[in-house]
Amino acid sequence: MTTLDVAGVVKPRRRLADSFPGYRKLVGLPNADKVGVGVLLLLVLVALLAPVIAPYPPIKLAGLPFRPPLQGGHLMGTDEVGYDIFSRVLYGMRTTLVGVVVVVSSGVIIGGLVGLVAGAVGGWVDTLLMRTTDLFLALPGPLLAIAFVAALGPSYDHILLAVAVVWWPFYARIMRGEIRSWRVRPHLDAARLAGTGPVRRAVRHLLPGAMPAILVTASLDVGNLIVTLAGLSFLGLGEPAPAPELGAMSARGLQYLLQEWWVPVMPGIAIFLLALFANLAGDAVGKIAGDHR
């Protein structure tokens, strides 16, 4: 396809595939990966629009307790207090996704910086940073997070802080390995001979080559983090009731499982769907990003 500019010169029309380098790979993915990406994006959009979509406020009485799903205008029923479960699930999904973004971002920034410095500088700096990383990797992450939250007090913010403390070493290890593999590439020798400084070499020549591996790791981490945050909340380490957290909602409703099954099951289904489609989307991101290495 061609088009004419002002001077009458024939120019090729810019296509969508030329504007977005990953477009062709995204279109060529298996249907399962496409479904994973699409459904995850839909779930994220629904969670972000929770204040608009939710028929009731999350901590306001919406009807009689224990209304079954699809009765009385309650899509997922009501809980033991009378809160609308569908509204609380939407807000709980948003809380979970925000927590995932916070932990993954902190892990990429802190771990990526540690791995970049260790791999690019080498020597005693590499040894010091990697032994510190090994120290954190040797600690039992979930138990350390539980002890951390127990010391600070139950709070979702404390959960995020505790998980972030034990999450960055994985990114540091991956970044350091990628940087060391890119250090021996010929273009690094050319940049060094051209007089490029160490900081510029690290940022302009090493970091871009390592980012696909970090991106793949982060995308695959989302599902694991969803389950981890929900598990800590399930143990009662999050905000006290009636805060809309998926794990805590399932835990508080567990005693009603045999009679009013929807109270604990609906938040659990939300956790399952988020984790499942996050893993499918992570596989798709891995296939796209892996081709750019």
PDB file of N, CA and C in Angstrom, residues 67-77:
ATOM      1  N   ARG A  67     -27.658 -13.990  50.990  1.00  0.00           N
ATOM      2  CA  ARG A  67     -28.496 -14.097  49.792  1.00  0.00           C
ATOM      3  C   ARG A  67     -27.720 -14.893  48.749  1.00  0.00           C
ATOM      4  N   PRO A  68     -28.300 -15.934  48.160  1.00  0.00           N
ATOM      5  CA  PRO A  68     -27.581 -16.733  47.159  1.00  0.00           C
ATOM      6  C   PRO A  68     -27.267 -15.906  45.907  1.00  0.00           C
ATOM      7  N   PRO A  69     -26.342 -16.379  45.101  1.00  0.00           N
ATOM      8  CA  PRO A  69     -26.026 -15.675  43.853  1.00  0.00           C
ATOM      9  C   PRO A  69     -27.245 -15.571  42.939  1.00  0.00           C
ATOM     10  N   LEU A  70     -27.303 -14.478  42.195  1.00  0.00           N
ATOM     11  CA  LEU A  70     -28.348 -14.208  41.209  1.00  0.00           C
ATOM     12  C   LEU A  70     -29.730 -14.010  41.844  1.00  0.00           C
ATOM     13  N   GLN A  71     -29.748 -13.693  43.110  1.00  0.00           N
ATOM     14  CA  GLN A  71     -31.020 -13.413  43.766  1.00  0.00           C
ATOM     15  C   GLN A  71     -30.978 -12.027  44.408  1.00  0.00           C
ATOM     16  N   GLY A  72     -32.066 -11.314  44.294  1.00  0.00           N
ATOM     17  CA  GLY A  72     -32.155  -9.995  44.901  1.00  0.00           C
ATOM     18  C   GLY A  72     -31.228  -8.974  44.280  1.00  0.00           C
ATOM     19  N   GLY A  73     -30.838  -9.181  43.022  1.00  0.00           N
ATOM     20  CA  GLY A  73     -29.955  -8.231  42.367  1.00  0.00           C
ATOM     21  C   GLY A  73     -28.499  -8.364  42.765  1.00  0.00           C
ATOM     22  N   HIS A  74     -28.125  -9.487  43.382  1.00  0.00           N
ATOM     23  CA  HIS A  74     -26.737  -9.711  43.808  1.00  0.00           C
ATOM     24  C   HIS A  74     -26.133 -10.817  42.941  1.00  0.00           C
ATOM     25  N   LEU A  75     -25.219 -10.440  42.062  1.00  0.00           N
ATOM     26  CA  LEU A  75     -24.659 -11.393  41.096  1.00  0.00           C
ATOM     27  C   LEU A  75     -23.956 -12.553  41.790  1.00  0.00           C
ATOM     28  N   MET A  76     -23.197 -12.260  42.842  1.00  0.00           N
ATOM     29  CA  MET A  76     -22.484 -13.298  43.580  1.00  0.00           C
ATOM     30  C   MET A  76     -23.059 -13.515  44.973  1.00  0.00           C
ATOM     31  N   GLY A  77     -24.216 -12.970  45.253  1.00  0.00           N
ATOM     32  CA  GLY A  77     -24.824 -13.134  46.557  1.00  0.00           C
ATOM     33  C   GLY A  77     -24.299 -12.131  47.569  1.00  0.00           C
TER      34      GLY A  77
END
